[in-house]
C-alpha cells in the first residue's frame, strides 16, 4: 500500500508534512493554517488517510491536503 501526498510523492511513517490549505477540524474546535508543519505522521490502513498529533490531539487527515517536506 502506497500513500501519496497531493503532489504524488510517497509518504512513510515518521515523515514531516505541511498543510496545503486551511482546514477546520470538526469536533476539536481548531483550524489548521496553511503551511503548518506536522511532524512524525503515522500511516493508517486506508491509503487516503494519515494519523498525526496536533497540540496533543490525535487527528486523522486526508493525504490529499498535505505535502511532504
CSV table of N, CA, C and O in Angstrom, one decimal:
chain,number,residue,atom,x,y,z
A,1,UNK,N,0.8,-1.2,0.0
A,1,UNK,CA,0.0,0.0,0.0
A,1,UNK,C,0.9,1.2,0.0
A,1,UNK,O,1.8,1.4,0.8
A,2,UNK,N,0.7,2.1,-0.9
A,2,UNK,CA,1.4,3.3,-1.1
A,2,UNK,C,0.5,4.5,-0.8
A,2,UNK,O,-0.5,4.7,-1.4
A,3,UNK,N,1.0,5.4,0.1
A,3,UNK,CA,0.2,6.6,0.5
A,3,UNK,C,1.0,7.8,-0.1
A,3,UNK,O,2.2,7.9,0.0
A,4,UNK,N,0.3,8.6,-0.9
A,4,UNK,CA,0.9,9.8,-1.5
A,4,UNK,C,0.3,11.1,-1.1
A,4,UNK,O,-0.9,11.1,-0.7
A,5,UNK,N,1.1,12.2,-1.1
A,5,UNK,CA,0.6,13.5,-0.8
A,5,UNK,C,-0.1,14.1,-2.1
A,5,UNK,O,-0.2,13.4,-3.1
A,6,UNK,N,-0.4,15.3,-2.1
A,6,UNK,CA,-1.1,15.9,-3.2
A,6,UNK,C,-0.3,16.1,-4.4
A,6,UNK,O,-0.8,16.2,-5.5
A,7,UNK,N,1.0,16.0,-4.3
A,7,UNK,CA,2.0,16.1,-5.4
A,7,UNK,C,2.3,14.7,-6.0
A,7,UNK,O,3.0,14.6,-7.0
A,8,UNK,N,1.8,13.6,-5.3
A,8,UNK,CA,2.1,12.3,-5.8
A,8,UNK,C,3.4,11.7,-5.2
A,8,UNK,O,3.9,10.6,-5.6
A,9,UNK,N,4.0,12.4,-4.2
A,9,UNK,CA,5.2,11.9,-3.5
A,9,UNK,C,4.8,10.9,-2.4
A,9,UNK,O,3.9,11.1,-1.7
A,10,UNK,N,5.5,9.7,-2.4
A,10,UNK,CA,5.1,8.7,-1.4
A,10,UNK,C,5.5,9.2,0.0
A,10,UNK,O,6.5,9.8,0.3
A,11,UNK,N,4.6,8.9,0.9
A,11,UNK,CA,4.7,9.2,2.4
A,11,UNK,C,5.1,7.9,3.1
A,11,UNK,O,4.6,6.8,2.8
A,12,UNK,N,5.9,8.1,4.2
A,12,UNK,CA,6.3,6.9,5.0
A,12,UNK,C,6.1,7.3,6.5
A,12,UNK,O,5.9,8.5,6.8
A,13,UNK,N,6.1,6.3,7.3
A,13,UNK,CA,5.9,6.5,8.8
A,13,UNK,C,7.0,7.4,9.3
A,13,UNK,O,8.2,7.3,8.9
A,14,UNK,N,6.7,8.4,10.1
A,14,UNK,CA,7.7,9.3,10.7
A,14,UNK,C,8.0,10.5,9.8
A,14,UNK,O,8.8,11.4,10.2
A,15,UNK,N,7.4,10.7,8.6
A,15,UNK,CA,7.7,11.8,7.8
A,15,UNK,C,7.1,13.1,8.4
A,15,UNK,O,6.2,13.0,9.2
A,16,UNK,N,7.6,14.2,7.9
A,16,UNK,CA,7.1,15.5,8.3
A,16,UNK,C,6.3,16.0,7.1
A,16,UNK,O,6.8,15.9,5.9
A,17,UNK,N,5.1,16.6,7.3
A,17,UNK,CA,4.3,17.1,6.2
A,17,UNK,C,3.9,18.5,6.5
A,17,UNK,O,3.9,19.0,7.7
A,18,UNK,N,3.4,19.2,5.5
A,18,UNK,CA,3.0,20.6,5.6
A,18,UNK,C,1.5,20.6,5.1
A,18,UNK,O,1.2,20.0,4.1
A,19,UNK,N,0.6,21.4,5.7
A,19,UNK,CA,-0.8,21.5,5.3
A,19,UNK,C,-0.8,22.4,4.1
A,19,UNK,O,-0.2,23.5,4.0
A,20,UNK,N,-1.6,21.9,3.1
A,20,UNK,CA,-1.6,22.7,1.8
A,20,UNK,C,-2.7,23.7,1.7
A,20,UNK,O,-2.7,24.6,0.9
A,21,UNK,N,-3.8,23.6,2.6
A,21,UNK,CA,-4.8,24.6,2.7
A,21,UNK,C,-5.4,24.6,4.1
A,21,UNK,O,-5.2,23.7,4.8
A,22,UNK,N,-6.0,25.7,4.5
A,22,UNK,CA,-6.6,25.9,5.8
A,22,UNK,C,-7.7,24.9,6.0
A,22,UNK,O,-8.6,24.7,5.1
A,23,UNK,N,-7.7,24.2,7.1
A,23,UNK,CA,-8.7,23.1,7.4
A,23,UNK,C,-9.3,23.3,8.8
A,23,UNK,O,-8.6,23.6,9.7
A,24,UNK,N,-10.6,23.3,8.8
A,24,UNK,CA,-11.3,23.3,10.1
A,24,UNK,C,-11.5,21.9,10.6
A,24,UNK,O,-12.0,21.0,9.8
A,25,UNK,N,-11.1,21.6,11.8
A,25,UNK,CA,-11.2,20.2,12.4
A,25,UNK,C,-12.5,20.1,13.2
A,25,UNK,O,-12.6,20.8,14.2
A,26,UNK,N,-13.4,19.3,12.7
A,26,UNK,CA,-14.7,19.1,13.3
A,26,UNK,C,-14.4,18.4,14.7
A,26,UNK,O,-13.7,17.4,14.7
A,27,UNK,N,-15.1,18.8,15.7
A,27,UNK,CA,-15.0,18.2,17.0
A,27,UNK,C,-13.9,18.6,17.9
A,27,UNK,O,-14.0,18.5,19.1
A,28,UNK,N,-12.8,19.1,17.3
A,28,UNK,CA,-11.7,19.5,18.0
A,28,UNK,C,-11.7,21.1,18.3
A,28,UNK,O,-11.0,21.5,19.2
A,29,UNK,N,-12.4,21.8,17.5
A,29,UNK,CA,-12.5,23.2,17.7
A,29,UNK,C,-11.3,24.0,17.3
A,29,UNK,O,-11.1,25.1,17.8
A,30,UNK,N,-10.5,23.4,16.4
A,30,UNK,CA,-9.3,24.1,15.9
A,30,UNK,C,-9.3,24.3,14.4
A,30,UNK,O,-10.0,23.5,13.7
A,31,UNK,N,-8.5,25.2,13.9
A,31,UNK,CA,-8.3,25.4,12.5
A,31,UNK,C,-6.9,25.2,12.2
A,31,UNK,O,-6.0,25.9,12.8
A,32,UNK,N,-6.5,24.4,11.3
A,32,UNK,CA,-5.1,24.2,10.9
A,32,UNK,C,-4.8,25.2,9.8
A,32,UNK,O,-5.5,25.2,8.7
A,33,UNK,N,-3.8,26.0,10.0
A,33,UNK,CA,-3.5,27.0,9.0
A,33,UNK,C,-2.6,26.4,7.9
A,33,UNK,O,-1.9,25.5,8.1
A,34,UNK,N,-2.7,27.0,6.7
A,34,UNK,CA,-2.0,26.6,5.6
A,34,UNK,C,-0.5,26.8,5.9
A,34,UNK,O,-0.1,27.8,6.4
A,35,UNK,N,0.3,25.8,5.6
A,35,UNK,CA,1.8,25.9,5.8
A,35,UNK,C,2.2,25.3,7.2
A,35,UNK,O,3.4,25.3,7.5
A,36,UNK,N,1.2,24.9,8.0
A,36,UNK,CA,1.6,24.4,9.3
A,36,UNK,C,2.3,23.0,9.1
A,36,UNK,O,1.9,22.2,8.3
A,37,UNK,N,3.4,22.8,9.9
A,37,UNK,CA,4.2,21.6,9.7
A,37,UNK,C,3.7,20.6,10.8
A,37,UNK,O,3.6,20.9,12.0
A,38,UNK,N,3.5,19.4,10.3
A,38,UNK,CA,3.1,18.3,11.2
A,38,UNK,C,4.2,17.3,11.2
A,38,UNK,O,4.7,16.8,10.1
A,39,UNK,N,4.8,16.9,12.4
A,39,UNK,CA,5.9,16.0,12.5
A,39,UNK,C,5.5,14.6,12.8
A,39,UNK,O,4.5,14.5,13.5
A,40,UNK,N,6.2,13.7,12.4
A,40,UNK,CA,6.1,12.3,12.8
A,40,UNK,C,4.7,11.7,12.5
A,40,UNK,O,4.0,11.3,13.4
A,41,UNK,N,4.3,11.7,11.3
A,41,UNK,CA,3.0,11.1,10.9
A,41,UNK,C,3.0,9.6,11.0
A,41,UNK,O,4.1,9.0,11.0
A,42,UNK,N,1.8,9.0,11.1
A,42,UNK,CA,1.7,7.6,11.0
A,42,UNK,C,0.7,7.2,9.9
A,42,UNK,O,-0.3,7.9,9.7
A,43,UNK,N,0.9,6.1,9.3
A,43,UNK,CA,0.0,5.7,8.2
A,43,UNK,C,-1.1,4.8,8.8
A,43,UNK,O,-0.9,4.2,9.8
A,44,UNK,N,-2.2,4.8,8.1
A,44,UNK,CA,-3.4,4.0,8.5
A,44,UNK,C,-3.6,2.9,7.5
A,44,UNK,O,-2.9,2.8,6.5
A,45,UNK,N,-4.6,2.1,7.7
A,45,UNK,CA,-5.0,1.1,6.8
A,45,UNK,C,-5.6,1.6,5.5
A,45,UNK,O,-5.6,0.9,4.5
A,46,UNK,N,-6.1,2.8,5.6
A,46,UNK,CA,-6.6,3.5,4.4
A,46,UNK,C,-5.5,4.3,3.7
A,46,UNK,O,-4.9,5.2,4.3
A,47,UNK,N,-5.3,4.1,2.4
A,47,UNK,CA,-4.2,4.8,1.7
A,47,UNK,C,-4.5,6.3,1.5
A,47,UNK,O,-3.6,7.0,1.1
A,48,UNK,N,-5.7,6.7,1.8
A,48,UNK,CA,-6.1,8.1,1.6
A,48,UNK,C,-6.0,8.9,2.9
A,48,UNK,O,-6.2,10.1,2.9
A,49,UNK,N,-5.6,8.3,4.0
A,49,UNK,CA,-5.6,9.0,5.3
A,49,UNK,C,-4.3,8.8,6.0
A,49,UNK,O,-3.6,7.7,5.9
A,50,UNK,N,-3.9,9.8,6.8
A,50,UNK,CA,-2.7,9.7,7.7
A,50,UNK,C,-3.2,10.0,9.1
A,50,UNK,O,-4.1,10.8,9.3
A,51,UNK,N,-2.4,9.5,10.1
A,51,UNK,CA,-2.7,9.8,11.5
A,51,UNK,C,-1.6,10.7,12.1
A,51,UNK,O,-0.5,10.5,11.8
A,52,UNK,N,-2.0,11.7,12.9
A,52,UNK,CA,-1.0,12.6,13.4
A,52,UNK,C,-1.5,13.2,14.7
A,52,UNK,O,-2.7,13.0,15.1
A,53,UNK,N,-0.6,13.9,15.4
A,53,UNK,CA,-1.0,14.6,16.6
A,53,UNK,C,-0.7,16.1,16.4
A,53,UNK,O,0.4,16.4,16.0
A,54,UNK,N,-1.7,16.9,16.8
A,54,UNK,CA,-1.5,18.3,16.7
A,54,UNK,C,-2.0,18.9,18.0
A,54,UNK,O,-3.2,18.7,18.4
A,55,UNK,N,-1.1,19.6,18.7
A,55,UNK,CA,-1.5,20.2,20.0
A,55,UNK,C,-2.1,19.1,21.0
A,55,UNK,O,-3.1,19.3,21.6
A,56,UNK,N,-1.4,18.0,21.0
A,56,UNK,CA,-1.8,16.8,21.9
A,56,UNK,C,-3.2,16.2,21.5
A,56,UNK,O,-3.7,15.6,22.3
A,57,UNK,N,-3.7,16.5,20.3
A,57,UNK,CA,-4.9,16.0,19.9
A,57,UNK,C,-4.6,15.0,18.7
A,57,UNK,O,-4.0,15.5,17.7
A,58,UNK,N,-5.1,13.8,18.8
A,58,UNK,CA,-4.9,12.9,17.7
A,58,UNK,C,-5.9,13.2,16.6
A,58,UNK,O,-7.1,13.3,16.8
A,59,UNK,N,-5.4,13.3,15.4
A,59,UNK,CA,-6.3,13.7,14.2
A,59,UNK,C,-5.9,12.8,13.0
A,59,UNK,O,-4.8,12.5,12.8
A,60,UNK,N,-6.9,12.5,12.3
A,60,UNK,CA,-6.7,11.7,11.0
A,60,UNK,C,-7.0,12.7,9.9
A,60,UNK,O,-8.0,13.4,9.8
A,61,UNK,N,-6.0,12.9,9.0
A,61,UNK,CA,-6.1,13.9,7.9
A,61,UNK,C,-6.1,13.1,6.6
A,61,UNK,O,-5.5,12.0,6.5
A,62,UNK,N,-6.7,13.7,5.6
A,62,UNK,CA,-6.7,13.2,4.3
A,62,UNK,C,-5.4,13.5,3.7
A,62,UNK,O,-4.8,14.6,3.8
A,63,UNK,N,-4.8,12.5,3.0
A,63,UNK,CA,-3.4,12.7,2.4
A,63,UNK,C,-3.4,13.7,1.3
A,63,UNK,O,-2.4,14.3,0.9
A,64,UNK,N,-4.6,14.0,0.7
A,64,UNK,CA,-4.7,15.0,-0.4
A,64,UNK,C,-4.5,16.4,0.0
A,64,UNK,O,-4.4,17.3,-0.8
A,65,UNK,N,-4.5,16.7,1.3
A,65,UNK,CA,-4.3,18.0,1.9
A,65,UNK,C,-3.0,18.3,2.5
A,65,UNK,O,-2.8,19.3,3.1
A,66,UNK,N,-2.0,17.4,2.3
A,66,UNK,CA,-0.7,17.5,2.9
A,66,UNK,C,0.4,17.4,1.8
A,66,UNK,O,0.2,16.8,0.7
A,67,UNK,N,1.6,18.0,2.1
A,67,UNK,CA,2.7,17.9,1.2
A,67,UNK,C,3.9,17.5,2.0
A,67,UNK,O,4.2,18.1,3.1
A,68,UNK,N,4.7,16.6,1.5
A,68,UNK,CA,5.9,16.1,2.2
A,68,UNK,C,6.9,17.2,2.2
A,68,UNK,O,7.1,17.9,1.2
A,69,UNK,N,7.6,17.4,3.4
A,69,UNK,CA,8.6,18.5,3.5
A,69,UNK,C,10.0,17.9,3.5
A,69,UNK,O,10.2,16.7,3.7
